[in-house]
CSV table of C-alpha atoms and ligand atoms in Angstrom, one decimal:
chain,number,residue,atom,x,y,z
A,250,UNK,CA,-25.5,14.5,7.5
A,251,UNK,CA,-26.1,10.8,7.2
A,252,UNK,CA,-24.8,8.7,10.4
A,253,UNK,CA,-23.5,6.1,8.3
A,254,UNK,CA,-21.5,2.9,10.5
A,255,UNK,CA,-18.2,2.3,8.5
A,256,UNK,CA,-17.4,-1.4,8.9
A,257,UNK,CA,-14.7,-1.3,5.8
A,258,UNK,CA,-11.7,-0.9,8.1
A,259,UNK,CA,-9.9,-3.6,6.3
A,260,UNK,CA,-10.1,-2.0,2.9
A,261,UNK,CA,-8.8,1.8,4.4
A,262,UNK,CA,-9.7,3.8,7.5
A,263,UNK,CA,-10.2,7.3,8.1
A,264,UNK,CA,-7.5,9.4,9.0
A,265,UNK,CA,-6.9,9.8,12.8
A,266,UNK,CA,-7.1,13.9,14.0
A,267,UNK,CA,-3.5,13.9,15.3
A,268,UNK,CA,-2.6,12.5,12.0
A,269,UNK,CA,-3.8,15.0,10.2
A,270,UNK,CA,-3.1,17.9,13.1
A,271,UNK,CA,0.4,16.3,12.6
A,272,UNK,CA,0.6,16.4,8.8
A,273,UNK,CA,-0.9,20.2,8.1
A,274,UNK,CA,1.7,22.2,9.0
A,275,UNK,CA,4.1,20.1,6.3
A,276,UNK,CA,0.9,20.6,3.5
A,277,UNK,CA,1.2,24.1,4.6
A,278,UNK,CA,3.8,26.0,6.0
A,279,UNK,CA,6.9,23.3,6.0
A,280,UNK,CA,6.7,22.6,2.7
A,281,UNK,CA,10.7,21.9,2.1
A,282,UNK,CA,12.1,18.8,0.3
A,283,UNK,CA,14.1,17.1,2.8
A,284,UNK,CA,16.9,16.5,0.4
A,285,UNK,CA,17.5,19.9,0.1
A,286,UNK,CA,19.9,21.7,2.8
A,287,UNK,CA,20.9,24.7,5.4
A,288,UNK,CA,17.6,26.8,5.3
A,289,UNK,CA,15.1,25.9,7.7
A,290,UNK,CA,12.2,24.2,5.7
A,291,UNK,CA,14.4,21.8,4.5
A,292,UNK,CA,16.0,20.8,7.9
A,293,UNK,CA,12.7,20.5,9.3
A,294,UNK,CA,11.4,18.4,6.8
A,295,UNK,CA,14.2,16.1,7.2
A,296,UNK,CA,14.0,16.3,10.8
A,297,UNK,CA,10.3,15.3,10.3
A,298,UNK,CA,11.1,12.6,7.9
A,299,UNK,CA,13.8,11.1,11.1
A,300,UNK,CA,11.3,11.3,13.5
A,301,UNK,CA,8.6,9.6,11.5
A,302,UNK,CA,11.2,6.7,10.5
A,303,UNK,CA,11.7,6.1,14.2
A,304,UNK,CA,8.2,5.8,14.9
A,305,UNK,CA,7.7,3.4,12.5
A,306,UNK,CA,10.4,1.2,13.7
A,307,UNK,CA,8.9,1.8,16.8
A,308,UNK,CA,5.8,0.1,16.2
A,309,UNK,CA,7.4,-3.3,14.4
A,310,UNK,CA,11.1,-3.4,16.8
A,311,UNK,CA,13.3,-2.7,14.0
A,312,UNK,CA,16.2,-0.4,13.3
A,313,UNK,CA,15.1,2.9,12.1
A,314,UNK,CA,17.9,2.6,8.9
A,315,UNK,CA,15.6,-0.2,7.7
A,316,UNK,CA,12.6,1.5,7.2
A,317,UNK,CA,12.6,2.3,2.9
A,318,UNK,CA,9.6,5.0,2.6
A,319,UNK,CA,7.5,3.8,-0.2
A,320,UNK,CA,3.7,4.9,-1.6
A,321,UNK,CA,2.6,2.0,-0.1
A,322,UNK,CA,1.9,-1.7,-0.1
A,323,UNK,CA,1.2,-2.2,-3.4
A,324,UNK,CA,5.1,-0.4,-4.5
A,325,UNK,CA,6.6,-2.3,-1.1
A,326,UNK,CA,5.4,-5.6,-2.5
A,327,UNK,CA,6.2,-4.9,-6.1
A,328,UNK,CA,10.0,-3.5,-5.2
A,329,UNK,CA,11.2,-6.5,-2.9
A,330,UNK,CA,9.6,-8.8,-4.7
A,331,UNK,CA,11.3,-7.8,-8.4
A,332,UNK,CA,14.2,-6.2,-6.9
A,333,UNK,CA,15.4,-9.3,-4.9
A,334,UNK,CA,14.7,-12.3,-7.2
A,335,UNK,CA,16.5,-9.7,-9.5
A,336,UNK,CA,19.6,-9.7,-7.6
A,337,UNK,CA,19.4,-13.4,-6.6
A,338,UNK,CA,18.2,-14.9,-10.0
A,339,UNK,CA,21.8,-16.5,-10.9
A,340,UNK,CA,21.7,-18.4,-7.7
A,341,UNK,CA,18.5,-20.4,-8.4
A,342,UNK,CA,15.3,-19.2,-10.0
A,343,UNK,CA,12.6,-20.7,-8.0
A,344,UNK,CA,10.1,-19.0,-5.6
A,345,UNK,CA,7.1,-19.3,-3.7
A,346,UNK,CA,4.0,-18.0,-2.5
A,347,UNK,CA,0.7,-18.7,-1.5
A,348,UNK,CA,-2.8,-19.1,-3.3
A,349,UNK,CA,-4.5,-16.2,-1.1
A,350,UNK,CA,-1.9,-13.5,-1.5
A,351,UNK,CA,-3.2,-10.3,-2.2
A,352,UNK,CA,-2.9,-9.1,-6.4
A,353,UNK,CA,0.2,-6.9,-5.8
A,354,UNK,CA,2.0,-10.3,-4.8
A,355,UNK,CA,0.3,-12.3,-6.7
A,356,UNK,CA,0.5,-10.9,-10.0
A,357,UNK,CA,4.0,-10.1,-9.6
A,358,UNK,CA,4.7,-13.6,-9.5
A,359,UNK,CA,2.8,-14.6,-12.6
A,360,UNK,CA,4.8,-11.9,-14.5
A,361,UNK,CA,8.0,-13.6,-12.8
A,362,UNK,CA,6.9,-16.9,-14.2
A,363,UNK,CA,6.9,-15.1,-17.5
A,364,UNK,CA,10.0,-14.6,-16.9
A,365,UNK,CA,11.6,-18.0,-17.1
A,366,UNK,CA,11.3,-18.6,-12.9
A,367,UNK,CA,10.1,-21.5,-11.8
A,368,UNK,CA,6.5,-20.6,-8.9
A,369,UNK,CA,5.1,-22.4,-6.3
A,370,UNK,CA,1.3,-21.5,-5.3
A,371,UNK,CA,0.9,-23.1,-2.1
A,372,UNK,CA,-2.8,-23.7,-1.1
A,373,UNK,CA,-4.3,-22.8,1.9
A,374,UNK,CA,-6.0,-25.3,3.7
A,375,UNK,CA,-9.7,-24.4,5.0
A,376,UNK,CA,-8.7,-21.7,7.6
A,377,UNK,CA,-7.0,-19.8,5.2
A,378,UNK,CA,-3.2,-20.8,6.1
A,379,UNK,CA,-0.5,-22.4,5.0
A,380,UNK,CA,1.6,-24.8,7.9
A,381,UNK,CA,5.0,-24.7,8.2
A,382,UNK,CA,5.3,-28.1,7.0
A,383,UNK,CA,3.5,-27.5,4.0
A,384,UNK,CA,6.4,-24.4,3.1
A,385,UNK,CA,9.4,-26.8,4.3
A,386,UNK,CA,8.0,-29.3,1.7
A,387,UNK,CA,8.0,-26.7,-1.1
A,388,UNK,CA,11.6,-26.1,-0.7
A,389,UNK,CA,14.3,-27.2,-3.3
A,390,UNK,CA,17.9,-26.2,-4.0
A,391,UNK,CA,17.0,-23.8,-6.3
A,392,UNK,CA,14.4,-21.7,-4.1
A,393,UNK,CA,15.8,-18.6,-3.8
A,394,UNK,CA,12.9,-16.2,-2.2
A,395,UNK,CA,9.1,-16.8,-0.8
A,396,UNK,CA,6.5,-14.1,-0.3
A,397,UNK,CA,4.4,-15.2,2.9
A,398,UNK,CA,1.3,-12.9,3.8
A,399,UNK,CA,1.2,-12.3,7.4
A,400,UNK,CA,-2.4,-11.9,7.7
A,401,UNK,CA,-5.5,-11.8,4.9
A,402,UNK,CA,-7.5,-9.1,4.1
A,403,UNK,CA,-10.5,-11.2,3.7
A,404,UNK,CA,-10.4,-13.8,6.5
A,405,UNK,CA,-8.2,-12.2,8.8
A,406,UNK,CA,-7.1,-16.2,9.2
A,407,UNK,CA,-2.9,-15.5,10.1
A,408,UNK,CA,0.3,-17.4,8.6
A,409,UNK,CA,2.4,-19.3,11.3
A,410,UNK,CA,4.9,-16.5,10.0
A,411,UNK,CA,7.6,-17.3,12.9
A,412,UNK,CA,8.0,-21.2,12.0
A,413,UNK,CA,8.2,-20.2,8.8
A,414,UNK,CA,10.8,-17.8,9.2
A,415,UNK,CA,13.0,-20.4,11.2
A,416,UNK,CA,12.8,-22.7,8.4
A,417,UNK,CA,13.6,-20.0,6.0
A,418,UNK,CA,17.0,-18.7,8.1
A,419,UNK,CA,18.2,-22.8,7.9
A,420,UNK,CA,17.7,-22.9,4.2
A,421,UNK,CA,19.0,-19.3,3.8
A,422,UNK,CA,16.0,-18.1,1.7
A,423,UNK,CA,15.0,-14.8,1.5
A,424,UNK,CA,11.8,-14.3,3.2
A,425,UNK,CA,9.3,-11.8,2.6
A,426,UNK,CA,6.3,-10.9,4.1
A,427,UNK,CA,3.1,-8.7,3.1
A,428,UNK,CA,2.2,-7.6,6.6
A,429,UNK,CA,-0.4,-4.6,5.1
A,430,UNK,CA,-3.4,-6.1,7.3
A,431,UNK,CA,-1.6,-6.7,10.6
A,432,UNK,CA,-0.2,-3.5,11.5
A,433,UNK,CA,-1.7,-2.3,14.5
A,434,UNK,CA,-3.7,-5.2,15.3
A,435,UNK,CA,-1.5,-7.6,16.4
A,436,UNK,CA,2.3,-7.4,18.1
A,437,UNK,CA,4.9,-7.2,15.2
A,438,UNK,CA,8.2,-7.6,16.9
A,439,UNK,CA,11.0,-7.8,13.9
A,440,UNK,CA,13.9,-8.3,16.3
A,441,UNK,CA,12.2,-11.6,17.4
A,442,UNK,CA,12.1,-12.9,13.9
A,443,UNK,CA,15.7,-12.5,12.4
A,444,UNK,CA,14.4,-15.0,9.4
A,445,UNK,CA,11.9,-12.7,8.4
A,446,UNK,CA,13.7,-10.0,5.6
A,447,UNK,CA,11.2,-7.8,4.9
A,448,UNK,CA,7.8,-6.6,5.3
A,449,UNK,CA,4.9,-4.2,3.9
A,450,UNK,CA,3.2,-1.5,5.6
A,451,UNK,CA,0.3,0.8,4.3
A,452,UNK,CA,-0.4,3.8,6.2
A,453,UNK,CA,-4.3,4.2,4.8
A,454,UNK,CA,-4.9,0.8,7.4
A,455,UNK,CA,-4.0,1.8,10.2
A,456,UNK,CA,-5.6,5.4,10.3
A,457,UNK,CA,-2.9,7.4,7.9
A,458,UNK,CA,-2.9,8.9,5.2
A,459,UNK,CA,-3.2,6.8,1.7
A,460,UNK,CA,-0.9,7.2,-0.9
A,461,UNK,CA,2.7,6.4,1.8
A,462,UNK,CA,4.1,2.9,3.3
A,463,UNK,CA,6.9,1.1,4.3
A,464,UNK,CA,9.4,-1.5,3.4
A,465,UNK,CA,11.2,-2.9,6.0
A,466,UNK,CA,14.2,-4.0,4.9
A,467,UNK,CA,16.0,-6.1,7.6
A,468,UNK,CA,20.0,-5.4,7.5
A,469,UNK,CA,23.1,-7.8,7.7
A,470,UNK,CA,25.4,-8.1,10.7
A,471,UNK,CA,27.5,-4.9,8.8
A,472,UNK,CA,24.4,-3.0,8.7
A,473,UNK,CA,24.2,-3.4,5.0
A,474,UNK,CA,21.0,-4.1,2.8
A,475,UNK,CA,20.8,-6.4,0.8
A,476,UNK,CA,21.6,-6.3,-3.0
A,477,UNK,CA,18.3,-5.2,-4.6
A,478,UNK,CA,17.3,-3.7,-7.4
A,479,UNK,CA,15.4,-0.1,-7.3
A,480,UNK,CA,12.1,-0.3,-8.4
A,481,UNK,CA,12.6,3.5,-9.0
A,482,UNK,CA,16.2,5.0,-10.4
A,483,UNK,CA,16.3,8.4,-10.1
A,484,UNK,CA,17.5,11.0,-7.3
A,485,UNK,CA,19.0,8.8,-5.4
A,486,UNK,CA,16.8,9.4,-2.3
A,487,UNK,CA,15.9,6.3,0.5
A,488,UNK,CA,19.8,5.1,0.3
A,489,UNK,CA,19.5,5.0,-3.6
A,490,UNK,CA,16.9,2.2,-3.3
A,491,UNK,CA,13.7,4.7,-3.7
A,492,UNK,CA,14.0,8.0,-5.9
A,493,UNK,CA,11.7,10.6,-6.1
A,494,UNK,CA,11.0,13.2,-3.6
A,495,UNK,CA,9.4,11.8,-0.4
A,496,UNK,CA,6.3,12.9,0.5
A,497,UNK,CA,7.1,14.5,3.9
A,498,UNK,CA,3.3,15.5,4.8
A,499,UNK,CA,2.0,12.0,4.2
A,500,UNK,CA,5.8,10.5,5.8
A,501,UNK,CA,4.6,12.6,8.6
A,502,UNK,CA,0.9,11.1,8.6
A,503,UNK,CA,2.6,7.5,8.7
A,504,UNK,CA,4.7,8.1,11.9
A,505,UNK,CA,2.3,9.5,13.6
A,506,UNK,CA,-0.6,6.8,12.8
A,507,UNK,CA,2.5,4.4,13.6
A,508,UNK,CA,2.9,6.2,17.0
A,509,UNK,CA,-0.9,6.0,17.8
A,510,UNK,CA,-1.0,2.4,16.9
A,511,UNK,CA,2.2,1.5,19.4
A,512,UNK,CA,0.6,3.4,22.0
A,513,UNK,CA,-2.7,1.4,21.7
A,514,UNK,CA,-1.6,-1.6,20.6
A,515,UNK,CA,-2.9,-3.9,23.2
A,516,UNK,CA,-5.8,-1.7,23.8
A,517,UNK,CA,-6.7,-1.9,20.4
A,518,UNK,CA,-6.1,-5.8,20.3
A,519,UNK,CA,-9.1,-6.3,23.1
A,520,UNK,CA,-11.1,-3.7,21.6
A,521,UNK,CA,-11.3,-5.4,18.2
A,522,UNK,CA,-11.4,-8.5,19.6
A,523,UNK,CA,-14.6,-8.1,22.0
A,524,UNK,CA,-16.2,-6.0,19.4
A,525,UNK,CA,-15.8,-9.1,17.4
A,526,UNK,CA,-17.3,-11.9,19.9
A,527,UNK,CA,-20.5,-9.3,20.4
A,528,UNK,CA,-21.0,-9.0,17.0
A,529,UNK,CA,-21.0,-12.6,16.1
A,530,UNK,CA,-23.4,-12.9,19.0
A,531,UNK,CA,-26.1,-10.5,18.0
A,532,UNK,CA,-25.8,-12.0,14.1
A,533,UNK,CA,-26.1,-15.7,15.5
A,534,UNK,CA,-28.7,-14.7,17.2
A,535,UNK,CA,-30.8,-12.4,14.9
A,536,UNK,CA,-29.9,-14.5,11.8
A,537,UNK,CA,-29.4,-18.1,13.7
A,538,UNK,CA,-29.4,-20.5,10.6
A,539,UNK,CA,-29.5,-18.2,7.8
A,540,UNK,CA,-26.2,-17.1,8.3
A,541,UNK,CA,-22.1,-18.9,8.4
A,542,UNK,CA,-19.6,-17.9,9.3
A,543,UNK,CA,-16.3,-17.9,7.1
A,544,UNK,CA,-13.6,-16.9,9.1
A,545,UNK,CA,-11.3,-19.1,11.2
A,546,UNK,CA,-12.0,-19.1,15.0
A,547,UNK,CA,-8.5,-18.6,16.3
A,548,UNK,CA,-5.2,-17.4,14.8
A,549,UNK,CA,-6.9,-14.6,12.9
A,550,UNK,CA,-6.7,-11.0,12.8
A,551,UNK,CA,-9.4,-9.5,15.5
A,552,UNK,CA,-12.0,-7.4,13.9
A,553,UNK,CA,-12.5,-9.2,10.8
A,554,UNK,CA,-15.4,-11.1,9.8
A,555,UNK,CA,-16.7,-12.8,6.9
A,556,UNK,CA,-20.1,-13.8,6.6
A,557,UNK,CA,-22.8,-15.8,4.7
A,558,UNK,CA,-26.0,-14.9,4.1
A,559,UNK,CA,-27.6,-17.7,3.0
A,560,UNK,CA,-29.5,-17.3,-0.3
A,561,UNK,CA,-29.3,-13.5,-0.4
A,562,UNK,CA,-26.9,-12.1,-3.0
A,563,UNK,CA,-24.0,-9.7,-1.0
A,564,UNK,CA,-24.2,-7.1,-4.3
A,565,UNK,CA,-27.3,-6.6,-3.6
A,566,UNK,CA,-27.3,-6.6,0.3
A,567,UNK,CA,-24.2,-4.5,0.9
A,568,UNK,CA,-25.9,-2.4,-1.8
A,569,UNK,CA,-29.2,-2.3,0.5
A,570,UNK,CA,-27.0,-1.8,3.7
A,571,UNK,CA,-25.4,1.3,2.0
A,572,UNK,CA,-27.6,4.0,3.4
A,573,UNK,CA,-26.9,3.0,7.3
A,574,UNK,CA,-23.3,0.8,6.9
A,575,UNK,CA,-20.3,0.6,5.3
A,576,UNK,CA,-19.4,-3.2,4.8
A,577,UNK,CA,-17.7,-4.9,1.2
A,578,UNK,CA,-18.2,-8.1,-0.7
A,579,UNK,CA,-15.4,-9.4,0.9
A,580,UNK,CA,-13.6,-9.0,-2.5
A,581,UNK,CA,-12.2,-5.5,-4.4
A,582,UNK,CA,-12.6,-7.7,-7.9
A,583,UNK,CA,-16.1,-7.4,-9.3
A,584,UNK,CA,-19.2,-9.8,-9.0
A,585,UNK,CA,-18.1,-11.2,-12.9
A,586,UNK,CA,-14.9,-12.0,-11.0
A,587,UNK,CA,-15.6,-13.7,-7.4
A,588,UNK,CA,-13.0,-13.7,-4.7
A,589,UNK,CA,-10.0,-15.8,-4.9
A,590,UNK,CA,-9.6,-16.4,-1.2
A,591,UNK,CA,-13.4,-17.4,-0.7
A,592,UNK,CA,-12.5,-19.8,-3.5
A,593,UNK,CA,-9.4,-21.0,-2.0
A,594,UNK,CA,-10.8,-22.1,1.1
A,595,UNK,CA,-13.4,-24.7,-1.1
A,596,UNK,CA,-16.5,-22.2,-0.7
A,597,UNK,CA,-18.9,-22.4,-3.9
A,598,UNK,CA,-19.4,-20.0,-5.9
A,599,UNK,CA,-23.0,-19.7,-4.3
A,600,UNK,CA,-21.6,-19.7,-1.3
A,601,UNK,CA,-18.9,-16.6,-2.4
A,602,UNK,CA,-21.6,-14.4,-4.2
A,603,UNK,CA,-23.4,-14.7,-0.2
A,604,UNK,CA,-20.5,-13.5,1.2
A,605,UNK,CA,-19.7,-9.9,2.9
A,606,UNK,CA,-17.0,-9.0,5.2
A,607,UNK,CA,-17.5,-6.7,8.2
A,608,UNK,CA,-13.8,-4.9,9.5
A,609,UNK,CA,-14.3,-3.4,12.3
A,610,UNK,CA,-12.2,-0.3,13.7
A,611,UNK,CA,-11.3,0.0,17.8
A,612,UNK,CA,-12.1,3.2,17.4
A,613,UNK,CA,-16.3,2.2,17.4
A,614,UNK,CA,-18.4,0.8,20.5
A,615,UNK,CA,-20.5,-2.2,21.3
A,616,UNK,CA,-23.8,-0.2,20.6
A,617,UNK,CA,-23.0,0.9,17.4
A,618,UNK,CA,-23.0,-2.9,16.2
A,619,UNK,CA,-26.5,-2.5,18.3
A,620,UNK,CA,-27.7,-2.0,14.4
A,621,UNK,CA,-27.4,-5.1,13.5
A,622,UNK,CA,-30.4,-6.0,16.2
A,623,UNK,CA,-32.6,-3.9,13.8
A,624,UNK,CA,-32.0,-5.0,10.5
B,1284,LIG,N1,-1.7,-6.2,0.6
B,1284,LIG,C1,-2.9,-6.4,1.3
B,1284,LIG,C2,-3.1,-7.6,2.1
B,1284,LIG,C3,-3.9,-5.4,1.2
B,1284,LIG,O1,-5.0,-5.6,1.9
B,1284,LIG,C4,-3.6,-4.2,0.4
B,1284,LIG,C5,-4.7,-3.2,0.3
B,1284,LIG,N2,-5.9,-3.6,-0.1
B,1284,LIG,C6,-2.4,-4.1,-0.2
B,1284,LIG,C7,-1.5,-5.1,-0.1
B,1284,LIG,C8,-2.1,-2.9,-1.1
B,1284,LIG,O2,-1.9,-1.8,-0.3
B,1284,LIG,P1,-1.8,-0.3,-0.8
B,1284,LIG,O3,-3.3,0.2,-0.9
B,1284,LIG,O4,-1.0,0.5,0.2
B,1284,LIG,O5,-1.2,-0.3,-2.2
């Protein structure tokens, strides 16, 4: 077997051993639809599915009832992002994001623009954020919904999501936010953030299983969504907001990763974040000048890192790297098209095609990054 470092935690992680101890038995033996009633697969299935919504809430301080299973980010993003400028579009039509959003925001919006609403981009500034300011001064009368990532997937540079949230309650906009990278690595407390109405979760970051997520949904003061559009019509399943059969073994997989992750939470958070300082340590000093750093110093998401190499091309070196570590371009679009958040933050396109991110996992020690020494 190759002993291969995997330093791609940011673009999925393996699936934890209680996760998947937790999810055989529902491949396996407990394979009942939860919707289905008085024999006892089905009960247990739907007891499984309860269980696994309350972990979930768990992890972010919500109420379990607003937890909408999805397949993932990608759908979460897509169905509150469609569903409530749906609902809302008589009201005004104008909405906003930001220029470093991942695609599954971002091209949502573009196909919202074709649809007669009026979108605001906002650019980051050179740590990869928006300010608060910067969103207060997008507002209009007519804004009706904004889509705020909480963390990015290349940078790891955060949002000031809480300000932003404040000024969103005062102007009664509905505020959304793609949380898929900060789940389990830094405190997501929903109850503390009333102006914050929804978030995404993927499972497949946070040591689950791929192919299951989470909307969170945030309630009114009746305990009642608010009007949105299905994404999927159907069955009627998720309170008639998400047909189709859920997935119980990979439901399973998501409350149990989400478990794991509240349980380790703040070990986790120093984990990542002193693997992080000794890894920038041993690069600055085995590649002193030949190398820059990318990422923000504070405010970021701990365990990511994105690097220059000066003058080598990061194809070819995470290519080379291949045989011993896992690392990525920093990008998922290919070398013809370089990354949009390298480019947003005024790097070259030099400078982009030098580029590799390293995402670390809690779950790896200091003298594992020890490779690094003999490269
Ligand atoms: N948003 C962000 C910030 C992501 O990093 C990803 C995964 N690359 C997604 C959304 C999409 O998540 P999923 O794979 O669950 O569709």
């Amino acid at each position: 077997m190759i002993l291969l470092l995997y330093l791609d935690n940011s673009a999925t992680t393996p699936i934890h051993q209680e996760v998947k101890d937790a999810m055989l038995p529902f491949i396996l033996e407990q394979f009942g639809n939860p919707s289905s009633k008085y024999y006892e697969q089905a009960t247990t299935a739907k007891e499984a599915v309860k269980v696994a919504r309350s972990q979930v809430a768990k992890l972010i301080n919500c109420n379990p009832s607003e937890i909408l299973f999805t397949s993932g980010s990608t759908e979460s993003n897509n169905f509150v992002i469609k569903g409530i400028t749906d609902q809302q579009k008589t009201k005004g039509r104008h909405i906003i994001t930001t220029n470093v959003e991942h695609p599954s925001v971002l091209e949502v919006f573009k196909f919202l623009e074709t649809l007669g609403f009026e979108v605001t981009i906002l650019p980051v500034n050179q740590e990869g954020r928006i300010t608060a300011n910067q969103f207060k001064d997008a507002l209009k009368p007519e804004t009706i919904f904004a889509s705020i990532q909480w963390g990015n997937n290349e940078l790891g540079s955060l949002n000031p999501i809480e300000e932003i949230a404040k000024i969103s309650l005062t102007n009664k906009i509905f505020l959304h936010s793609d949380a898929t990278q900060v789940i389990g690595k830094i405190e997501v407390n929903l109850e503390e953030i009333p102006g914050l109405n929804s978030i995404s979760i993927s499972a497949h970051k946070f040591f689950g299983p791929k192919g299951v997520g989470a909307l969170f949904l945030r309630k009114d003061q009746y305990e009642l969504f608010p009007s949105i559009t299905p994404l999927l019509h159907g069955g009627g399943q998720e309170e008639g907001l998400r047909s189709g059969t859920l997935a119980v073994h990979n439901i399973v997989g998501l409350g149990k990763a989400s478990e794991i992750a509240s349980k380790n939470l703040t070990g986790h958070i120093d984990q990542l974040n002193s693997l992080e300082s000794y890894l920038v340590g041993v690069l600055k000093e085995k590649f002193g000048s030949n190398i820059k750093f990318n990422q923000p110093s504070s405010e970021k998401i701990p365990g990511i890192i994105s690097v220059q190499f000066i003058g080598l091309n990061n194809e070819i070196l995470v290519k080379r790297l291949s045989p011993i570590m896992a690392v990525s371009t920093g990008s998922a679009c290919s070398s013809a098209k370089p990354s949009h958040v390298l480019a947003s933050i005024g790097l070259s396109l030099n400078e982009i095609r030098q580029t590799i991110r390293i995402s670390l996992s809690p779950y790896i020690e200091k003298d594992d990054l020890n490779i690094f020494k003999n490269l």
